[in-house]
Amino acid sequence: MSFALDPGLTRSAAAILDLPLCTVLLKDDARWPWLMLVPRIAGLRDVVDLGAEDAAQLMAETMRAAKAVAAEHGVQRTNVGALGNVVPQLHVHVIGRWSGDAAWPGPVWGVDGKVAYADDARAARVARLTARLAP
Amino acid sequence: MSFALDPGLTRSAAAILDLPLCTVLLKDDARWPWLMLVPRIAGLRDVVDLGAEDAAQLMAETMRAAKAVAAEHGVQRTNVGALGNVVPQLHVHVIGRWSGDAAWPGPVWGVDGKVAYADDARAARVARLTARLAP
């Protein structure tokens, strides 16, 4: 079995960059700077299934993503979560949050609605994030 | 400034064990096996503020907690999250989940209600979890 992104993830997010372990996706929702990291390991579902070395690398890449998101304008807090109750393939969310955002202080998962990016706003966000993320 | 657990955490959870970096708390809610890990670093708020070595240790202890929770009866999935939108002190949630649980498939954060543990059920859970967590 070879690795492939779960269609449940790519339905609402698009890959923007590969890090050594993870493919990084940007969620299609302009309300937050929102990345997802997916380790390119076929069949991986839960954090408990990670080996120690992959876990350490996933954490290093998560920290990198958190710093990239935290540098976006207005971000006061980074939320990090691995849930997978809906899409089982292991994926780590990294989301920039601020007081008064569309879900504050609750979690963003399960919040109704979605705001599409304007093309140029998405391109500018991707350019900033990939520049900060690039190894 | 010395480290102390934020009262916002201990209002609904109690410390059960110290790992090398983190104090581990059990959430007072019998609906899920739910741990929180709090690095004993004074003033720490966000994952982006962690140094690389502490981040690696936090991940190792989070994996340990996830395996302890995953071994609880009925758990099908582990949710891991660092949010901190309500209580700013950095804390990592590790929660055992299953299809049909009280919040499934949504996140547990922000879900109404709470189910108190019976004393013996709490003691038995703490005994199992600490046995699996102990270094």
mmCIF file of C-alpha atoms in Angstrom:
data_model
loop_
_atom_site.group_PDB
_atom_site.id
_atom_site.type_symbol
_atom_site.label_atom_id
_atom_site.label_comp_id
_atom_site.label_asym_id
_atom_site.label_seq_id
_atom_site.Cartn_x
_atom_site.Cartn_y
_atom_site.Cartn_z
ATOM 1 C CA MET A 1 0.000 0.000 0.000
ATOM 2 C CA SER A 2 1.454 3.362 -0.917
ATOM 3 C CA PHE A 3 0.696 6.684 0.747
ATOM 4 C CA ALA A 4 -2.035 8.920 -0.623
ATOM 5 C CA LEU A 5 -3.833 11.885 0.933
ATOM 6 C CA ASP A 6 -7.321 10.961 2.122
ATOM 7 C CA PRO A 7 -9.982 12.556 -0.137
ATOM 8 C CA GLY A 8 -11.737 13.595 3.067
ATOM 9 C CA LEU A 9 -8.835 15.985 3.660
ATOM 10 C CA THR A 10 -8.354 17.266 0.115
ATOM 11 C CA ARG A 11 -12.062 18.025 -0.207
ATOM 12 C CA SER A 12 -11.542 21.131 1.936
ATOM 13 C CA ALA A 13 -7.786 21.741 1.803
ATOM 14 C CA ALA A 14 -4.941 21.719 -0.714
ATOM 15 C CA ALA A 15 -1.303 20.684 -0.425
ATOM 16 C CA ILE A 16 1.093 23.614 -0.467
ATOM 17 C CA LEU A 17 4.456 22.081 0.489
ATOM 18 C CA ASP A 18 6.228 18.876 1.484
ATOM 19 C CA LEU A 19 8.359 18.815 4.615
ATOM 20 C CA PRO A 20 10.660 15.815 5.261
ATOM 21 C CA LEU A 21 7.891 13.768 6.940
ATOM 22 C CA CYS A 22 4.625 15.587 6.291
ATOM 23 C CA THR A 23 2.686 17.050 3.422
ATOM 24 C CA VAL A 24 1.335 20.448 4.525
ATOM 25 C CA LEU A 25 -2.150 21.492 3.415
ATOM 26 C CA LEU A 26 -3.908 24.841 3.677
ATOM 27 C CA LYS A 27 -7.545 24.635 4.717
ATOM 28 C CA ASP A 28 -9.923 26.389 2.303
ATOM 29 C CA ASP A 29 -11.337 28.728 4.916
ATOM 30 C CA ALA A 30 -10.269 32.351 4.991
ATOM 31 C CA ARG A 31 -11.484 32.816 8.579
ATOM 32 C CA TRP A 32 -8.250 31.459 10.023
ATOM 33 C CA PRO A 33 -4.699 30.685 8.937
ATOM 34 C CA TRP A 34 -5.154 26.911 9.161
ATOM 35 C CA LEU A 35 -2.632 24.271 8.193
ATOM 36 C CA MET A 36 -2.841 20.487 8.338
ATOM 37 C CA LEU A 37 0.215 18.226 8.487
ATOM 38 C CA VAL A 38 -0.123 14.696 7.157
ATOM 39 C CA PRO A 39 2.783 12.274 7.669
ATOM 40 C CA ARG A 40 3.437 10.443 4.409
ATOM 41 C CA ILE A 41 3.149 6.984 5.989
ATOM 42 C CA ALA A 42 0.666 4.617 4.364
ATOM 43 C CA GLY A 43 -2.111 3.391 6.637
ATOM 44 C CA LEU A 44 -1.244 5.668 9.565
ATOM 45 C CA ARG A 45 -4.314 6.549 11.621
ATOM 46 C CA ASP A 46 -3.645 7.410 15.242
ATOM 47 C CA VAL A 47 -0.828 9.152 17.106
ATOM 48 C CA VAL A 48 -0.333 5.992 19.170
ATOM 49 C CA ASP A 49 0.755 4.202 15.978
ATOM 50 C CA LEU A 50 3.731 6.514 15.433
ATOM 51 C CA GLY A 51 7.230 5.243 16.113
ATOM 52 C CA ALA A 52 9.390 7.384 18.401
ATOM 53 C CA GLU A 53 11.503 8.803 15.591
ATOM 54 C CA ASP A 54 8.517 9.742 13.423
ATOM 55 C CA ALA A 55 6.780 11.245 16.472
ATOM 56 C CA ALA A 56 9.771 13.487 17.150
ATOM 57 C CA GLN A 57 9.906 14.570 13.507
ATOM 58 C CA LEU A 58 6.156 15.236 13.456
ATOM 59 C CA MET A 59 6.558 17.434 16.540
ATOM 60 C CA ALA A 60 9.457 19.354 14.957
ATOM 61 C CA GLU A 61 7.401 19.980 11.816
ATOM 62 C CA THR A 62 4.337 20.909 13.896
ATOM 63 C CA MET A 63 6.420 23.495 15.773
ATOM 64 C CA ARG A 64 7.621 24.862 12.432
ATOM 65 C CA ALA A 65 4.028 25.130 11.192
ATOM 66 C CA ALA A 66 2.906 26.739 14.442
ATOM 67 C CA LYS A 67 5.585 29.420 14.127
ATOM 68 C CA ALA A 68 4.613 30.070 10.496
ATOM 69 C CA VAL A 69 0.957 30.480 11.473
ATOM 70 C CA ALA A 70 1.763 32.555 14.567
ATOM 71 C CA ALA A 71 3.510 35.099 12.351
ATOM 72 C CA GLU A 72 0.293 35.806 10.420
ATOM 73 C CA HIS A 73 -1.234 39.207 11.140
ATOM 74 C CA GLY A 74 -3.394 39.323 14.264
ATOM 75 C CA VAL A 75 -2.692 35.810 15.553
ATOM 76 C CA GLN A 76 -2.552 35.689 19.364
ATOM 77 C CA ARG A 77 -2.621 31.959 19.989
ATOM 78 C CA THR A 78 -1.935 28.743 18.097
ATOM 79 C CA ASN A 79 -4.250 25.757 18.438
ATOM 80 C CA VAL A 80 -2.774 22.339 17.651
ATOM 81 C CA GLY A 81 -4.897 19.220 17.441
ATOM 82 C CA ALA A 82 -4.958 15.667 16.119
ATOM 83 C CA LEU A 83 -8.533 14.384 16.211
ATOM 84 C CA GLY A 84 -9.365 12.191 13.232
ATOM 85 C CA ASN A 85 -12.893 11.357 14.334
ATOM 86 C CA VAL A 86 -14.221 12.223 10.878
ATOM 87 C CA VAL A 87 -11.247 11.531 8.576
ATOM 88 C CA PRO A 88 -9.217 8.668 10.026
ATOM 89 C CA GLN A 89 -5.884 9.363 8.277
ATOM 90 C CA LEU A 90 -3.575 10.942 10.868
ATOM 91 C CA HIS A 91 -3.463 14.707 10.398
ATOM 92 C CA VAL A 92 -2.409 17.504 12.727
ATOM 93 C CA HIS A 93 -4.279 20.801 12.605
ATOM 94 C CA VAL A 94 -2.369 24.036 13.302
ATOM 95 C CA ILE A 95 -4.634 27.062 13.511
ATOM 96 C CA GLY A 96 -3.974 30.703 14.274
ATOM 97 C CA ARG A 97 -6.526 32.141 16.714
ATOM 98 C CA TRP A 98 -7.350 35.507 18.280
ATOM 99 C CA SER A 99 -9.841 36.905 20.743
ATOM 100 C CA GLY A 100 -13.051 37.578 18.832
ATOM 101 C CA ASP A 101 -12.399 35.247 15.898
ATOM 102 C CA ALA A 102 -15.355 33.350 14.411
ATOM 103 C CA ALA A 103 -15.212 30.518 16.970
ATOM 104 C CA TRP A 104 -13.413 32.144 19.934
ATOM 105 C CA PRO A 105 -12.907 30.802 22.582
ATOM 106 C CA GLY A 106 -14.279 27.482 21.357
ATOM 107 C CA PRO A 107 -12.458 25.114 19.016
ATOM 108 C CA VAL A 108 -12.790 25.685 15.269
ATOM 109 C CA TRP A 109 -13.707 22.063 14.506
ATOM 110 C CA GLY A 110 -17.390 21.559 13.861
ATOM 111 C CA VAL A 111 -18.104 25.289 13.552
ATOM 112 C CA ASP A 112 -20.622 25.977 10.816
ATOM 113 C CA GLY A 113 -19.942 27.898 7.683
ATOM 114 C CA LYS A 114 -16.852 28.562 5.656
ATOM 115 C CA VAL A 115 -15.498 31.701 4.043
ATOM 116 C CA ALA A 116 -13.879 31.262 0.660
ATOM 117 C CA TYR A 117 -10.550 32.960 -0.009
ATOM 118 C CA ALA A 118 -10.309 35.616 -2.662
ATOM 119 C CA ASP A 119 -7.730 34.259 -5.139
ATOM 120 C CA ASP A 120 -5.146 36.910 -4.373
ATOM 121 C CA ALA A 121 -5.595 36.643 -0.600
ATOM 122 C CA ARG A 122 -5.049 32.874 -0.791
ATOM 123 C CA ALA A 123 -1.980 33.272 -2.994
ATOM 124 C CA ALA A 124 -0.495 35.847 -0.638
ATOM 125 C CA ARG A 125 -1.126 33.652 2.408
ATOM 126 C CA VAL A 126 0.397 30.610 0.699
ATOM 127 C CA ALA A 127 3.438 32.652 -0.311
ATOM 128 C CA ARG A 128 4.019 33.874 3.242
ATOM 129 C CA LEU A 129 3.474 30.480 4.860
ATOM 130 C CA THR A 130 5.589 28.511 2.411
ATOM 131 C CA ALA A 131 8.427 31.026 2.760
ATOM 132 C CA ARG A 132 8.393 30.499 6.535
ATOM 133 C CA LEU A 133 7.978 26.731 6.269
ATOM 134 C CA ALA A 134 10.494 25.939 3.563
ATOM 135 C CA PRO A 135 13.342 23.838 4.973
ATOM 136 C CA MET B 1 8.431 33.361 38.977
ATOM 137 C CA SER B 2 8.030 29.725 39.916
ATOM 138 C CA PHE B 3 5.775 27.190 38.231
ATOM 139 C CA ALA B 4 2.268 26.582 39.550
ATOM 140 C CA LEU B 5 -0.720 24.883 37.951
ATOM 141 C CA ASP B 6 -3.285 27.412 36.718
ATOM 142 C CA PRO B 7 -6.424 27.335 38.922
ATOM 143 C CA GLY B 8 -8.421 27.281 35.675
ATOM 144 C CA LEU B 9 -7.059 23.763 35.134
ATOM 145 C CA THR B 10 -7.333 22.440 38.674
ATOM 146 C CA ARG B 11 -10.931 23.614 38.942
ATOM 147 C CA SER B 12 -11.970 20.629 36.787
ATOM 148 C CA ALA B 13 -9.007 18.257 36.996
ATOM 149 C CA ALA B 14 -6.562 16.886 39.544
ATOM 150 C CA ALA B 15 -2.875 16.004 39.307
ATOM 151 C CA ILE B 16 -2.226 12.256 39.384
ATOM 152 C CA LEU B 17 1.466 11.942 38.476
ATOM 153 C CA ASP B 18 4.611 13.842 37.530
ATOM 154 C CA LEU B 19 6.541 12.838 34.426
ATOM 155 C CA PRO B 20 10.027 14.319 33.833
ATOM 156 C CA LEU B 21 8.648 17.461 32.125
ATOM 157 C CA CYS B 22 4.909 17.479 32.720
ATOM 158 C CA THR B 23 2.431 17.166 35.539
ATOM 159 C CA VAL B 24 -0.395 14.877 34.417
ATOM 160 C CA LEU B 25 -3.958 15.688 35.459
ATOM 161 C CA LEU B 26 -7.136 13.637 35.167
ATOM 162 C CA LYS B 27 -10.177 15.617 34.056
ATOM 163 C CA ASP B 28 -13.157 15.261 36.422
ATOM 164 C CA ASP B 29 -15.502 13.898 33.776
ATOM 165 C CA ALA B 30 -16.349 10.211 33.713
ATOM 166 C CA ARG B 31 -17.594 10.387 30.121
ATOM 167 C CA TRP B 32 -14.073 9.983 28.729
ATOM 168 C CA PRO B 33 -10.617 8.921 29.871
ATOM 169 C CA TRP B 34 -9.168 12.427 29.654
ATOM 170 C CA LEU B 35 -5.669 13.479 30.678
ATOM 171 C CA MET B 36 -3.983 16.872 30.534
ATOM 172 C CA LEU B 37 -0.218 17.338 30.443
ATOM 173 C CA VAL B 38 1.221 20.583 31.780
ATOM 174 C CA PRO B 39 4.945 21.266 31.311
ATOM 175 C CA ARG B 40 6.376 22.559 34.599
ATOM 176 C CA ILE B 41 7.853 25.699 33.041
ATOM 177 C CA ALA B 42 6.841 28.993 34.630
ATOM 178 C CA GLY B 43 5.045 31.408 32.307
ATOM 179 C CA LEU B 44 4.724 28.986 29.376
ATOM 180 C CA ARG B 45 1.644 29.747 27.279
ATOM 181 C CA ASP B 46 1.872 28.627 23.669
ATOM 182 C CA VAL B 47 3.487 25.721 21.838
ATOM 183 C CA VAL B 48 5.507 28.212 19.806
ATOM 184 C CA ASP B 49 7.286 29.259 23.000
ATOM 185 C CA LEU B 50 8.726 25.777 23.602
ATOM 186 C CA GLY B 51 12.414 25.166 22.974
ATOM 187 C CA ALA B 52 13.275 22.226 20.700
ATOM 188 C CA GLU B 53 14.363 19.961 23.551
ATOM 189 C CA ASP B 54 11.264 20.623 25.667
ATOM 190 C CA ALA B 55 9.070 20.162 22.582
ATOM 191 C CA ALA B 56 10.584 16.728 21.946
ATOM 192 C CA GLN B 57 10.109 15.740 25.580
ATOM 193 C CA LEU B 58 6.512 16.998 25.571
ATOM 194 C CA MET B 59 5.837 14.880 22.477
ATOM 195 C CA ALA B 60 7.378 11.793 24.107
ATOM 196 C CA GLU B 61 5.233 12.272 27.216
ATOM 197 C CA THR B 62 2.152 12.957 25.084
ATOM 198 C CA MET B 63 2.722 9.670 23.233
ATOM 199 C CA ARG B 64 3.035 7.923 26.585
ATOM 200 C CA ALA B 65 -0.243 9.441 27.778
ATOM 201 C CA ALA B 66 -1.965 8.586 24.494
ATOM 202 C CA LYS B 67 -0.957 4.936 24.855
ATOM 203 C CA ALA B 68 -2.175 4.866 28.453
ATOM 204 C CA VAL B 69 -5.545 6.301 27.437
ATOM 205 C CA ALA B 70 -5.819 4.086 24.329
ATOM 206 C CA ALA B 71 -5.583 1.019 26.580
ATOM 207 C CA GLU B 72 -8.754 1.996 28.432
ATOM 208 C CA HIS B 73 -11.746 -0.212 27.670
ATOM 209 C CA GLY B 74 -13.632 0.747 24.509
ATOM 210 C CA VAL B 75 -11.274 3.449 23.263
ATOM 211 C CA GLN B 76 -11.047 3.463 19.457
ATOM 212 C CA ARG B 77 -9.256 6.734 18.848
ATOM 213 C CA THR B 78 -7.112 9.212 20.748
ATOM 214 C CA ASN B 79 -7.638 12.941 20.384
ATOM 215 C CA VAL B 80 -4.698 15.186 21.215
ATOM 216 C CA GLY B 81 -4.992 18.945 21.401
ATOM 217 C CA ALA B 82 -3.329 22.076 22.725
ATOM 218 C CA LEU B 83 -5.812 24.953 22.602
ATOM 219 C CA GLY B 84 -5.505 27.288 25.550
ATOM 220 C CA ASN B 85 -8.136 29.742 24.410
ATOM 221 C CA VAL B 86 -9.770 29.663 27.844
ATOM 222 C CA VAL B 87 -6.885 28.813 30.193
ATOM 223 C CA PRO B 88 -3.675 30.301 28.781
ATOM 224 C CA GLN B 89 -1.158 28.061 30.603
ATOM 225 C CA LEU B 90 0.117 25.540 28.034
ATOM 226 C CA HIS B 91 -1.640 22.207 28.474
ATOM 227 C CA VAL B 92 -2.069 19.239 26.165
ATOM 228 C CA HIS B 93 -5.321 17.298 26.243
ATOM 229 C CA VAL B 94 -5.236 13.538 25.574
ATOM 230 C CA ILE B 95 -8.703 12.012 25.327
ATOM 231 C CA GLY B 96 -9.905 8.513 24.533
ATOM 232 C CA ARG B 97 -12.787 8.520 22.049
ATOM 233 C CA TRP B 98 -15.143 5.986 20.468
ATOM 234 C CA SER B 99 -17.960 5.975 17.956
ATOM 235 C CA GLY B 100 -21.100 6.996 19.804
ATOM 236 C CA ASP B 101 -19.440 8.712 22.759
ATOM 237 C CA ALA B 102 -21.116 11.819 24.209
ATOM 238 C CA ALA B 103 -19.553 14.204 21.662
ATOM 239 C CA TRP B 104 -18.749 11.897 18.721
ATOM 240 C CA PRO B 105 -17.601 12.792 16.094
ATOM 241 C CA GLY B 106 -17.164 16.372 17.309
ATOM 242 C CA PRO B 107 -14.456 17.545 19.683
ATOM 243 C CA VAL B 108 -15.086 17.239 23.435
ATOM 244 C CA TRP B 109 -14.124 20.840 24.182
ATOM 245 C CA GLY B 110 -17.084 23.087 24.754
ATOM 246 C CA VAL B 111 -19.551 20.193 25.060
ATOM 247 C CA ASP B 112 -22.126 20.849 27.741
ATOM 248 C CA GLY B 113 -22.534 18.848 30.885
ATOM 249 C CA LYS B 114 -20.208 16.768 32.976
ATOM 250 C CA VAL B 115 -20.592 13.375 34.581
ATOM 251 C CA ALA B 116 -19.016 12.966 37.980
ATOM 252 C CA TYR B 117 -16.973 9.854 38.704
ATOM 253 C CA ALA B 118 -18.092 7.436 41.352
ATOM 254 C CA ASP B 119 -15.226 7.368 43.865
ATOM 255 C CA ASP B 120 -14.267 3.775 43.143
ATOM 256 C CA ALA B 121 -14.466 4.227 39.370
ATOM 257 C CA ARG B 122 -12.167 7.222 39.587
ATOM 258 C CA ALA B 123 -9.710 5.383 41.825
ATOM 259 C CA ALA B 124 -9.647 2.409 39.477
ATOM 260 C CA ARG B 125 -9.057 4.609 36.436
ATOM 261 C CA VAL B 126 -6.273 6.517 38.176
ATOM 262 C CA ALA B 127 -4.644 3.242 39.233
ATOM 263 C CA ARG B 128 -4.685 1.873 35.677
ATOM 264 C CA LEU B 129 -3.468 5.097 34.070
ATOM 265 C CA THR B 130 -0.694 5.776 36.558
ATOM 266 C CA ALA B 131 0.553 2.174 36.238
ATOM 267 C CA ARG B 132 0.842 2.641 32.472
ATOM 268 C CA LEU B 133 2.317 6.136 32.742
ATOM 269 C CA ALA B 134 4.870 5.588 35.478
ATOM 270 C CA PRO B 135 8.411 5.989 34.114
#
